[in-house]
Coordinates of N, CA and C in Angstrom, one line a residue:
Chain A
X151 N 15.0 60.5 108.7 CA 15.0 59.0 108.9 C 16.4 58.5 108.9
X152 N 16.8 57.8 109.9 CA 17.9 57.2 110.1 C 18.0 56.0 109.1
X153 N 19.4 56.0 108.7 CA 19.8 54.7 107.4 C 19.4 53.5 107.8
X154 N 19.5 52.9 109.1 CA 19.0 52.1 109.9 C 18.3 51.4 110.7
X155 N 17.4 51.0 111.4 CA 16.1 51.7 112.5 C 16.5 50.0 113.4
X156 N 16.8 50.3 114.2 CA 16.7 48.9 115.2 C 16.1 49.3 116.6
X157 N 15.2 48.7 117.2 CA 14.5 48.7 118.3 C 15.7 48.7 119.5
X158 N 15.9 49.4 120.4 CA 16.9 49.2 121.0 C 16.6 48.2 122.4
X159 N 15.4 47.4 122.7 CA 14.6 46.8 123.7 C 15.0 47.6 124.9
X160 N 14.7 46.9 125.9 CA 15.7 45.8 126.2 C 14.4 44.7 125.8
X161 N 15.4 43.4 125.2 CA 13.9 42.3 125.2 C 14.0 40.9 126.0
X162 N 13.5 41.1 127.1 CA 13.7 39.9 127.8 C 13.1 38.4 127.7
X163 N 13.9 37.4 127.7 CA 12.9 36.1 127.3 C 13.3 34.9 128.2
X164 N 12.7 34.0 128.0 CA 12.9 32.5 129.2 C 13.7 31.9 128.6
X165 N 14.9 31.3 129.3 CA 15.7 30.1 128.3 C 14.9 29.4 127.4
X166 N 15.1 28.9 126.4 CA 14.5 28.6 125.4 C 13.9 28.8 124.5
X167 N 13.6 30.0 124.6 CA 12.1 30.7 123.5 C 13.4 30.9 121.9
X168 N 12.4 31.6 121.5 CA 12.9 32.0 120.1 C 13.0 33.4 120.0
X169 N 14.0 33.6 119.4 CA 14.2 35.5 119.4 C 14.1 35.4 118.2
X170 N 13.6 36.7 118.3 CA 13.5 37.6 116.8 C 13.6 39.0 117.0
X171 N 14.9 39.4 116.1 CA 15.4 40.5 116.3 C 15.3 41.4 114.8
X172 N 15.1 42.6 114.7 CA 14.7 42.5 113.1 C 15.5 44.5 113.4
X173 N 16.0 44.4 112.2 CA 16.1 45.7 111.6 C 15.6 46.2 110.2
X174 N 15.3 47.5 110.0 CA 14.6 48.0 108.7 C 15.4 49.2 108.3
X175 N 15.7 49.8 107.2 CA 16.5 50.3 106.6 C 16.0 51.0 104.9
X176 N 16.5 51.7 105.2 CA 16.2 52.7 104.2 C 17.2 53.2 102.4
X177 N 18.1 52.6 102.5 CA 18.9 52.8 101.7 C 19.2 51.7 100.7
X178 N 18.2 51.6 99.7 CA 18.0 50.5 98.8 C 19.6 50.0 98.2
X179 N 20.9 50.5 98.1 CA 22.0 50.2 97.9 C 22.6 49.3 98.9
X180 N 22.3 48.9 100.3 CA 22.7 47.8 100.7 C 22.3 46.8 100.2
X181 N 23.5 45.5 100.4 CA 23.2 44.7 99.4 C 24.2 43.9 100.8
X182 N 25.0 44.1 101.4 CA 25.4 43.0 102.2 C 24.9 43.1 103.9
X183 N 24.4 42.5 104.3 CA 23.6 42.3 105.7 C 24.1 41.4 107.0
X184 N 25.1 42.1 107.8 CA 25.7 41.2 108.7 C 24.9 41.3 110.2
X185 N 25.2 40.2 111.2 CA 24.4 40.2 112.4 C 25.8 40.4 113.5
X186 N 26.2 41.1 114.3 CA 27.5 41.3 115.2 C 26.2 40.8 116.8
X187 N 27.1 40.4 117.7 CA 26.9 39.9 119.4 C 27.7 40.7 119.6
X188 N 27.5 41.9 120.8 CA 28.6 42.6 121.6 C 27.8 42.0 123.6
X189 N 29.1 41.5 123.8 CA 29.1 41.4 125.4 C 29.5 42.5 125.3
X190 N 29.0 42.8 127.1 CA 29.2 44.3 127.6 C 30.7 44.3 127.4
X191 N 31.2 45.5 127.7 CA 32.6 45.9 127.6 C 33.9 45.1 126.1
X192 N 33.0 44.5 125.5 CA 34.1 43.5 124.3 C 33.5 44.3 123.2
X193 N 34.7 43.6 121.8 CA 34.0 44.5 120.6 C 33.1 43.6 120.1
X194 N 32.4 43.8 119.1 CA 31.2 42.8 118.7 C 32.2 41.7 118.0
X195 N 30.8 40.6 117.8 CA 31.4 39.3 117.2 C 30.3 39.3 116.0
X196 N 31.5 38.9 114.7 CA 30.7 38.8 113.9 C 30.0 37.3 114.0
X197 N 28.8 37.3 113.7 CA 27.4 36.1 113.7 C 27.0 35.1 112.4
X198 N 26.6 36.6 111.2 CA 26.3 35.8 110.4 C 26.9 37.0 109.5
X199 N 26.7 36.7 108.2 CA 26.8 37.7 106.9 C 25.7 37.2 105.7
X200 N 24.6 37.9 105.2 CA 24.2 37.5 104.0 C 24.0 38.4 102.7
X201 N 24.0 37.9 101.7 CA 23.8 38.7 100.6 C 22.7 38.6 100.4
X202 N 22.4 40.1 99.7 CA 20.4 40.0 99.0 C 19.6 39.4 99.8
X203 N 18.6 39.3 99.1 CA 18.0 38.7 100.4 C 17.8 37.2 100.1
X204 N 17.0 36.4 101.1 CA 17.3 34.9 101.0 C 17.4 34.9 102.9
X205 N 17.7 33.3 103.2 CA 17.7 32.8 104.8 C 19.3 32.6 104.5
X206 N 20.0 32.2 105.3 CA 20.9 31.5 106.0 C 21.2 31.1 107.4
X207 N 21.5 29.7 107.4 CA 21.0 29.4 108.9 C 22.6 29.2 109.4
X208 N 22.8 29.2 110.5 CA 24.4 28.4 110.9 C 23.7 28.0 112.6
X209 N 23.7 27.2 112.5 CA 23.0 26.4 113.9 C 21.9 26.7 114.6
X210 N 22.1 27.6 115.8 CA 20.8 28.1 116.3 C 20.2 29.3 115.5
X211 N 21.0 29.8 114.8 CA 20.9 31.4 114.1 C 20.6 31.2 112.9
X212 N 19.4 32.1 112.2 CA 19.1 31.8 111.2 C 18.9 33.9 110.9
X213 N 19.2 34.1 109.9 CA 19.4 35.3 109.6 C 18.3 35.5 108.0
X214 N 17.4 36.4 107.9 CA 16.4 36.7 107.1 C 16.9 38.2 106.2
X215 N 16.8 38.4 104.7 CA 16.6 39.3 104.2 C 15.9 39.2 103.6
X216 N 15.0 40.5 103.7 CA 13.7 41.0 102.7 C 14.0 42.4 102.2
X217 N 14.7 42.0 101.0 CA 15.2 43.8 100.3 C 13.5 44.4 99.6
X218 N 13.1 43.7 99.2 CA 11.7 44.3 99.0 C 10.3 45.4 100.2
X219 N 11.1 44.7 101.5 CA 10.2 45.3 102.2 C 11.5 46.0 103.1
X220 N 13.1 45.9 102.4 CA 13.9 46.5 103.4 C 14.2 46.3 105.1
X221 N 14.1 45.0 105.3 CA 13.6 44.5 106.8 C 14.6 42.9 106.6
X222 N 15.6 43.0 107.9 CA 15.9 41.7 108.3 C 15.5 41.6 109.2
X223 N 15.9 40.2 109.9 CA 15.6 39.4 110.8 C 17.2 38.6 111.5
X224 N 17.1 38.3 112.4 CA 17.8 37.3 113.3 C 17.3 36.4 114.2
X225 N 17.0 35.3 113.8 CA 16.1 34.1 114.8 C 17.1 33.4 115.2
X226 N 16.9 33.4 117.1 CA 17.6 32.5 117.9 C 16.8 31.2 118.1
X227 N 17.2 30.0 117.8 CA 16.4 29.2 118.2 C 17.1 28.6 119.7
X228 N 15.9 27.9 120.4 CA 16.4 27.7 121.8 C 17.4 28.6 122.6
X229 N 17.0 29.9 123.0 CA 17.8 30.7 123.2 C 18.4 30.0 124.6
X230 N 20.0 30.6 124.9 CA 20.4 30.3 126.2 C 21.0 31.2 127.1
X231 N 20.8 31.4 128.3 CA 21.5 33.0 129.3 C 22.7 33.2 128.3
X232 N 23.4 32.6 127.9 CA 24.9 32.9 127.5 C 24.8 33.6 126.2
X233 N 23.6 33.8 125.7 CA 22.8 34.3 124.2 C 22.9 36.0 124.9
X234 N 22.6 36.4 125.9 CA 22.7 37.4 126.7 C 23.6 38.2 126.0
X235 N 23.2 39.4 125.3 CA 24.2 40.5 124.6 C 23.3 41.7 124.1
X236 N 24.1 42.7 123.9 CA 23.3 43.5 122.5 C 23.6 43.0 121.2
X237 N 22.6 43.0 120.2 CA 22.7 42.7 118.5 C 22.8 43.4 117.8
X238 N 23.9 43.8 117.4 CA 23.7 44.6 116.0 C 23.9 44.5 114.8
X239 N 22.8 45.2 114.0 CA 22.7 44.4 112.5 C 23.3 45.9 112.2
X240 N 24.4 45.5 111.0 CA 25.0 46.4 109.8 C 25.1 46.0 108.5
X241 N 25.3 46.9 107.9 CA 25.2 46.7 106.4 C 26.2 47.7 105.3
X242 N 26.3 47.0 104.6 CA 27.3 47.9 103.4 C 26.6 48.2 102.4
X243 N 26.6 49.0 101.4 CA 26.4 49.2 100.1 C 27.5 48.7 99.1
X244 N 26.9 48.1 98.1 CA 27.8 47.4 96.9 C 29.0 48.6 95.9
X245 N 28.9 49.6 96.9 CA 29.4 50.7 95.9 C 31.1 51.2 96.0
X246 N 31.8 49.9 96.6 CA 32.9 49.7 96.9 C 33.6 49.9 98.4
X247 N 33.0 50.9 99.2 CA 33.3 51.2 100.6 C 33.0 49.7 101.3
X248 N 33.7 49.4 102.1 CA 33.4 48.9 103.1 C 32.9 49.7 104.2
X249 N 32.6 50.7 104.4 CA 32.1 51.1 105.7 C 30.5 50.4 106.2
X250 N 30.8 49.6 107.6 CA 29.6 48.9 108.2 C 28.3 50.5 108.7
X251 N 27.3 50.2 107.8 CA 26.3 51.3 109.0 C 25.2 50.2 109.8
X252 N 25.9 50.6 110.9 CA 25.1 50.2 112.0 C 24.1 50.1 112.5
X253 N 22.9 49.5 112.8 CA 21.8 50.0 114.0 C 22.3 50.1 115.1
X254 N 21.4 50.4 116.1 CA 21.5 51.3 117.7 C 21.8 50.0 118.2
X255 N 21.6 48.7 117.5 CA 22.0 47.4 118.8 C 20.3 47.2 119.7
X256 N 20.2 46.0 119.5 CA 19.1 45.3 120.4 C 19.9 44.8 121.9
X257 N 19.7 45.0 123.4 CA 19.8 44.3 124.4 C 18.7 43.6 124.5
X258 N 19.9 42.0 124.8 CA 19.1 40.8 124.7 C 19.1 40.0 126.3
X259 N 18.5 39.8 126.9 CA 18.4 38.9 128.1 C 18.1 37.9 128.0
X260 N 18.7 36.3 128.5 CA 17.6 35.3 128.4 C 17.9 34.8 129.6
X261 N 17.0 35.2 130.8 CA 16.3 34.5 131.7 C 16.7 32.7 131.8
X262 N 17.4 32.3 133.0 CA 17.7 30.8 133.4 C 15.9 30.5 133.8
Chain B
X13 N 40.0 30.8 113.4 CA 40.5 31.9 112.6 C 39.6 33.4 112.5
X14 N 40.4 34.5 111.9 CA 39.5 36.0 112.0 C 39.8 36.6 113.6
X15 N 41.2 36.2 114.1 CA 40.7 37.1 115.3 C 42.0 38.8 115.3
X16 N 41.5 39.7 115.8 CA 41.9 40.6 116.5 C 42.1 40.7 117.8
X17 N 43.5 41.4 117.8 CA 43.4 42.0 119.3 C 43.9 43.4 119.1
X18 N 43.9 43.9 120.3 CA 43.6 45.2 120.9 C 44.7 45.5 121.9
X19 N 45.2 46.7 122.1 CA 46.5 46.5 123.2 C 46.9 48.2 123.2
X20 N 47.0 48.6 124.6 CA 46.4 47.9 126.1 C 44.4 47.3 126.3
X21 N 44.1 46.4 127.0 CA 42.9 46.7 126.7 C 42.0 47.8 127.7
X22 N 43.1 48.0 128.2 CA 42.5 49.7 129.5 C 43.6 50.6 129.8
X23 N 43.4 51.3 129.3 CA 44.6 52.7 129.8 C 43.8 54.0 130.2
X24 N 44.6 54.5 131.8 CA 44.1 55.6 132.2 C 45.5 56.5 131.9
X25 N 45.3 57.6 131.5 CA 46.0 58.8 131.0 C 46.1 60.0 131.6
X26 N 47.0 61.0 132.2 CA 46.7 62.1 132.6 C 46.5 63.2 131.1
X27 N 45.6 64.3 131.4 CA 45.4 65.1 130.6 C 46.4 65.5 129.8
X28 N 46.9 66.2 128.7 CA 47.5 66.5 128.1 C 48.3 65.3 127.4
X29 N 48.8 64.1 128.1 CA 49.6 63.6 127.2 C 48.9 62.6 126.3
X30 N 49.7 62.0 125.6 CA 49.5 60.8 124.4 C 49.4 59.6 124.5
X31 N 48.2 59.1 124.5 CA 48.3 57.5 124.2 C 48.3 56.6 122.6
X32 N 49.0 55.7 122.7 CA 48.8 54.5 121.5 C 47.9 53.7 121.6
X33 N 47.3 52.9 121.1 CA 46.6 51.8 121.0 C 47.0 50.9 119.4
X34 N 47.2 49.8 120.2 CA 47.4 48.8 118.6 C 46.3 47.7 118.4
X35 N 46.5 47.7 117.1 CA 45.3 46.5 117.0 C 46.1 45.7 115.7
X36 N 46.1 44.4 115.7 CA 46.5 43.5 115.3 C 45.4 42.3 114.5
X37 N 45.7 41.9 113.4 CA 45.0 40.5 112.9 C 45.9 39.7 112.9
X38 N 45.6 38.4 114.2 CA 46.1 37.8 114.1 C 47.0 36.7 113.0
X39 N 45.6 36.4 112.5 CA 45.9 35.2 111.5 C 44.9 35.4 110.3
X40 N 44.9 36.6 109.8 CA 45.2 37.0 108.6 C 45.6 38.4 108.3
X41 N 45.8 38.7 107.1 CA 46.2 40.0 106.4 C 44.9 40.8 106.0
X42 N 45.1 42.4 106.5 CA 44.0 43.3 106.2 C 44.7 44.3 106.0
X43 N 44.3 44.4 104.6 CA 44.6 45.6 103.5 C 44.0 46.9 104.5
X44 N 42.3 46.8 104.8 CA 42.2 48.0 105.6 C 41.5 47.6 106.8
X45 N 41.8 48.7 107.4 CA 41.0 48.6 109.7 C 40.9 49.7 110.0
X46 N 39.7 49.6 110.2 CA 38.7 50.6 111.2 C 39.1 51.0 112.2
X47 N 38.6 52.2 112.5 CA 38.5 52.9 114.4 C 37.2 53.3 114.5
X48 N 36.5 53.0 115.9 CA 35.7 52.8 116.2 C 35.5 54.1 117.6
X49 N 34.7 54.2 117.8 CA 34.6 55.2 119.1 C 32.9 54.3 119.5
X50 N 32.9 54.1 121.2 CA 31.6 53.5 121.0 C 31.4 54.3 122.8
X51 N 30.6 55.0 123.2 CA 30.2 55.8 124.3 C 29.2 54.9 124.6
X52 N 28.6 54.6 126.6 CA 27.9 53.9 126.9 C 26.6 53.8 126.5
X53 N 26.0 52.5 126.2 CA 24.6 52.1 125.7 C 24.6 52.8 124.6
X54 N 25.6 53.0 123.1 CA 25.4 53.7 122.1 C 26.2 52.5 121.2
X55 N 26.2 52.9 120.1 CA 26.5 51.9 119.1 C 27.6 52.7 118.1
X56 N 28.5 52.1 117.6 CA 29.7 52.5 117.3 C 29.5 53.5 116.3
X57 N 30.7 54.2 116.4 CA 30.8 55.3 115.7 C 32.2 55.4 114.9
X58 N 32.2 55.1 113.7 CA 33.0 55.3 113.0 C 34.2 56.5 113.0
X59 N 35.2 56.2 113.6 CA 36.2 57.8 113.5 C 36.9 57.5 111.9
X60 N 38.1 56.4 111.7 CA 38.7 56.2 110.3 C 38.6 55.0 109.9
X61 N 39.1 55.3 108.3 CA 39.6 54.1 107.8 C 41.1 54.2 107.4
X62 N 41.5 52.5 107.8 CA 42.7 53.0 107.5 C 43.6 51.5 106.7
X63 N 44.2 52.3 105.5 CA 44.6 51.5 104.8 C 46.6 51.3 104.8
X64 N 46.4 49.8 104.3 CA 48.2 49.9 104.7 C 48.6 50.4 103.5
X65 N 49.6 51.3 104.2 CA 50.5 52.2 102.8 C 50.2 53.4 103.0
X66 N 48.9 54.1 103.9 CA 48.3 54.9 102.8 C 47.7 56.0 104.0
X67 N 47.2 57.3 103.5 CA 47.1 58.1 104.7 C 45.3 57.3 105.0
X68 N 45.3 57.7 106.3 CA 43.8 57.2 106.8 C 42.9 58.2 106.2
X69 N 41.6 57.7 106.0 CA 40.7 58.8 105.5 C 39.2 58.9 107.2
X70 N 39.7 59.8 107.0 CA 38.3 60.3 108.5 C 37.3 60.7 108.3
X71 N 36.6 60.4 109.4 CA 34.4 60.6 109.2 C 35.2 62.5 109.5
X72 N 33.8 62.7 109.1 CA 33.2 64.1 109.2 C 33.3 64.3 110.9
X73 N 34.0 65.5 111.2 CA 34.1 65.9 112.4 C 35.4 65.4 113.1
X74 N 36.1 64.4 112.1 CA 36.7 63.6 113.6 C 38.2 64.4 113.5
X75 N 38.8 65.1 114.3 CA 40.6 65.7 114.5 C 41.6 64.8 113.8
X76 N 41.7 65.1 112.6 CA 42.9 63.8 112.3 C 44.2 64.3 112.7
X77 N 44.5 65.5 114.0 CA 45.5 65.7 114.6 C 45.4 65.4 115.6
X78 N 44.5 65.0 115.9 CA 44.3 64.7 117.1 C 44.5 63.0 117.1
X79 N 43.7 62.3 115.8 CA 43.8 61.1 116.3 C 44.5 60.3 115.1
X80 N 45.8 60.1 115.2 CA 46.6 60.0 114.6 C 47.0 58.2 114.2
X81 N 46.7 58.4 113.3 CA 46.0 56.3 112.9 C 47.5 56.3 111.9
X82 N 48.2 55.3 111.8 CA 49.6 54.5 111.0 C 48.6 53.2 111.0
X83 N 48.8 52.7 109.3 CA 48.9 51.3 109.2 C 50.0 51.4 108.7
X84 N 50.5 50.4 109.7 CA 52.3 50.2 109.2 C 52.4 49.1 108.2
X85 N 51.5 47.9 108.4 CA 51.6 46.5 107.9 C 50.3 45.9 107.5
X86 N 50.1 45.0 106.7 CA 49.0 44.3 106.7 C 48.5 43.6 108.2
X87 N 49.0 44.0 109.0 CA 48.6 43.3 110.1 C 48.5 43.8 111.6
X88 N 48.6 45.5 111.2 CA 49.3 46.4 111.9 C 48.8 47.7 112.0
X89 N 47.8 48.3 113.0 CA 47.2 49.5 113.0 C 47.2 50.3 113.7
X90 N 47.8 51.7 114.3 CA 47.7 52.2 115.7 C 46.9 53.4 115.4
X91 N 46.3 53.7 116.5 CA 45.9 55.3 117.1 C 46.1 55.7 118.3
X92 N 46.9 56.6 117.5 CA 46.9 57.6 118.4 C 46.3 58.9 119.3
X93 N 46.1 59.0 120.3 CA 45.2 59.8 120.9 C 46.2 60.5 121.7
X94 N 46.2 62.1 120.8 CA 47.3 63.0 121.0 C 46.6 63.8 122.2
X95 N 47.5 64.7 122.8 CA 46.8 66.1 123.8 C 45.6 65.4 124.2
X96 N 45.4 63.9 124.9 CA 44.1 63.7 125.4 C 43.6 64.6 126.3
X97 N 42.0 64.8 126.6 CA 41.2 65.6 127.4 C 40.3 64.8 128.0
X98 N 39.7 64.7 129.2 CA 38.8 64.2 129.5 C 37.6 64.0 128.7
X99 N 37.1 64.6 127.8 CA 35.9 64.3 126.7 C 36.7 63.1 125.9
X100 N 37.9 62.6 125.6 CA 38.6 62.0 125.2 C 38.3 60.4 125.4
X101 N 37.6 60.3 127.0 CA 37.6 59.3 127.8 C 36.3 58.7 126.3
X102 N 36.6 56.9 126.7 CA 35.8 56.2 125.4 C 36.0 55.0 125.5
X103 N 35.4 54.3 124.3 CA 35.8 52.8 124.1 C 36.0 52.9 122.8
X104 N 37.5 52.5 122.9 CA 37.9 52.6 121.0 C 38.0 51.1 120.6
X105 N 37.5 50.9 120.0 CA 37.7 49.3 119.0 C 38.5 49.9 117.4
X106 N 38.6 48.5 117.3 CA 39.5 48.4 115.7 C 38.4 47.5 115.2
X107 N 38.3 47.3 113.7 CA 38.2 45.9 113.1 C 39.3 45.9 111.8
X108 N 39.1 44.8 111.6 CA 40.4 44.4 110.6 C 39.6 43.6 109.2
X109 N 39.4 44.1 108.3 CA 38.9 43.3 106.9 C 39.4 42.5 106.3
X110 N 38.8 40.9 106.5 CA 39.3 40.0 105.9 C 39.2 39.5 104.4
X111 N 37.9 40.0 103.9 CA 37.6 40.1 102.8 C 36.6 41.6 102.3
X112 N 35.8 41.3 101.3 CA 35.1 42.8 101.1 C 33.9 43.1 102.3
X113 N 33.7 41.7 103.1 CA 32.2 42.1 103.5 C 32.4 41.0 104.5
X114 N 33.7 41.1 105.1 CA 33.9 40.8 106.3 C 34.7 41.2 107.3
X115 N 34.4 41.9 108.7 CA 34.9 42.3 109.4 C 34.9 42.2 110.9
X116 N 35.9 42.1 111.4 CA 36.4 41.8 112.6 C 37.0 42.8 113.2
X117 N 36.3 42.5 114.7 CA 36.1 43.2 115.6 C 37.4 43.0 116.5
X118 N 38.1 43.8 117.1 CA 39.2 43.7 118.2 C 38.0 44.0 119.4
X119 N 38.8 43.5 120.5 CA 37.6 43.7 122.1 C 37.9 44.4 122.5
X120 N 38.5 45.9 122.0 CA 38.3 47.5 122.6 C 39.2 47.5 123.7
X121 N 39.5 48.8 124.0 CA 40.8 49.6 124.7 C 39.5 50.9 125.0
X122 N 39.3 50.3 126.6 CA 39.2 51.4 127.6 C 39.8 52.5 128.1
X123 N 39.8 53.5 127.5 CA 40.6 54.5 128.3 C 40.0 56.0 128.5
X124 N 40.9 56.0 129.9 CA 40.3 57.2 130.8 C 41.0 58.1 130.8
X125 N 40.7 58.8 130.6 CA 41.6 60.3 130.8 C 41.7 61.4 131.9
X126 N 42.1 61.4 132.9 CA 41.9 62.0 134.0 C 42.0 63.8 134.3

C-alpha cells in the first residue's frame, strides 16, 4: 500500500460546480497536509497548508483533515476553466524531515 | 512573496556533456531546497536535499556523481547533471523552504539530452 493514495481522474466538471478532490493515506505520523496546483509544464503552486485535522478555508478553497479516518479533502467552490490543473496533496511527518510525500496528482478540467 | 525561480527554464544538451541548473528564492532565505525529477503524467520524485553549508543528502538510487547539487547560499542552489545521457532527458524542479512546512516550488528546467 502506497503512503499516499490519490485518484489520478481525469475529473471533468462545468464552470461552477464544486470540486472535491480527496486523498487518503496511511502513515499515522503525518501531521502537516498541504494542497499544490501544477499547470502543465510549471512546478506546483503551493494552495493551502493545514495542521491536524480541522477546515481551513482561503476563498474558493477550503481544505479538510480527517486524521481519524486518514482522508483529506480539497473543495473548489464555483470552480473556473482557469481552476484547470493537476492537484496534488502532500504531506510531512512531525519527525523533523521536511521531505513532502506526494500523491499521484488529480487532473482537473473545468469546462466554459 | 515565496517565489522561486529556475534557470535555464529549457536546455537541450548533447550526450556526454554537463549541464547546470539554478534555482533561487527570491525574497526569502532557505536553509534547505529540494530537487525534484518529475517524468510525463507522473508526480515528483524526490532526487535531494540540500542544505546551505552542507553536503546534500540523496533518495535511494539517485548517482550523487552524477547529480551534483552545491548550496552555496541561503538563496542559492545548483544541479548539476554530469555525463548526461538521454534517459537523463526530465523535468527537474527545485523548491526552497521557507519555514518547517512550507515549500516552494521553482517552474522547472526542461531538459533534453540528445
Amino acid at each position: 500500500q502506497k503512503e499516499v493514495e490519490q485518484d489520478p481522474g481525469p475529473l471533468s466538471v462545468p464552470e461552477g460546480a464544486i470540486v472535491s478532490l480527496n486523498c487518503t493515506y496511511s502513515n499515522s505520523a503525518f501531521q502537516y497536509f498541504m494542497w499544490y496546483r501544477q499547470y502543465s509544464r510549471k512546478g506546483p503552486e503551493l494552495l493551502m497548508y493545514t495542521y491536524s485535522s480541522g477546515n481551513k478555508e482561503d476563498g474558493r478553497f477550503t481544505a479538510q483533515v480527517d486524521k481519524s479516518s486518514k482522508y483529506i479533502s480539497l473543495f473548489i467552490r464555483d470552480s473556473q476553466p482557469s481552476d484547470s490543473a493537476t492537484y496534488l496533496c502532500a504531506m510531512i511527518d512531525q519527525g523533523g524531515s521536511e521531505k513532502l510525500v506526494f500523491g499521484k496528482g488529480t487532473k482537473l478540467t473545468v469546462n466554459p | 512573496g515565496a517565489v522561486v525561480s529556475q534557470h535555464p527554464s529549457w536546455v537541450i544538451c548533447k550526450s556526454g556533456t554537463s549541464v547546470k541548473i539554478e534555482c533561487r528564492s527570491l525574497d526569502f532565505q532557505a536553509t534547505t531546497m529540494f530537487w525534484y525529477r518529475q517524468f510525463p503524467k507522473q508526480s515528483l520524485m524526490l532526487m535531494a536535499t540540500s542544505n546551505e553549508g552542507s553536503k546534500a543528502t540523496y533518495e535511494q538510487g539517485v548517482e550523487k556523481d552524477k547529480f551534483l547539487i552545491n548550496h552555496a547560499s541561503l538563496t542559492l542552489s545548483t544541479l548539476t547533471v554530469t555525463s548526461a545521457h538521454p534517459e537523463d532527458s526530465s523535468f527537474y524542479i527545485c523548491s526552497a523552504s521557507r519555514g518547517p512546512y512550507e515549500q516552494y516550488f521553482g517552474p522547472g528546467t526542461r531538459l533534453t539530452v540528445t
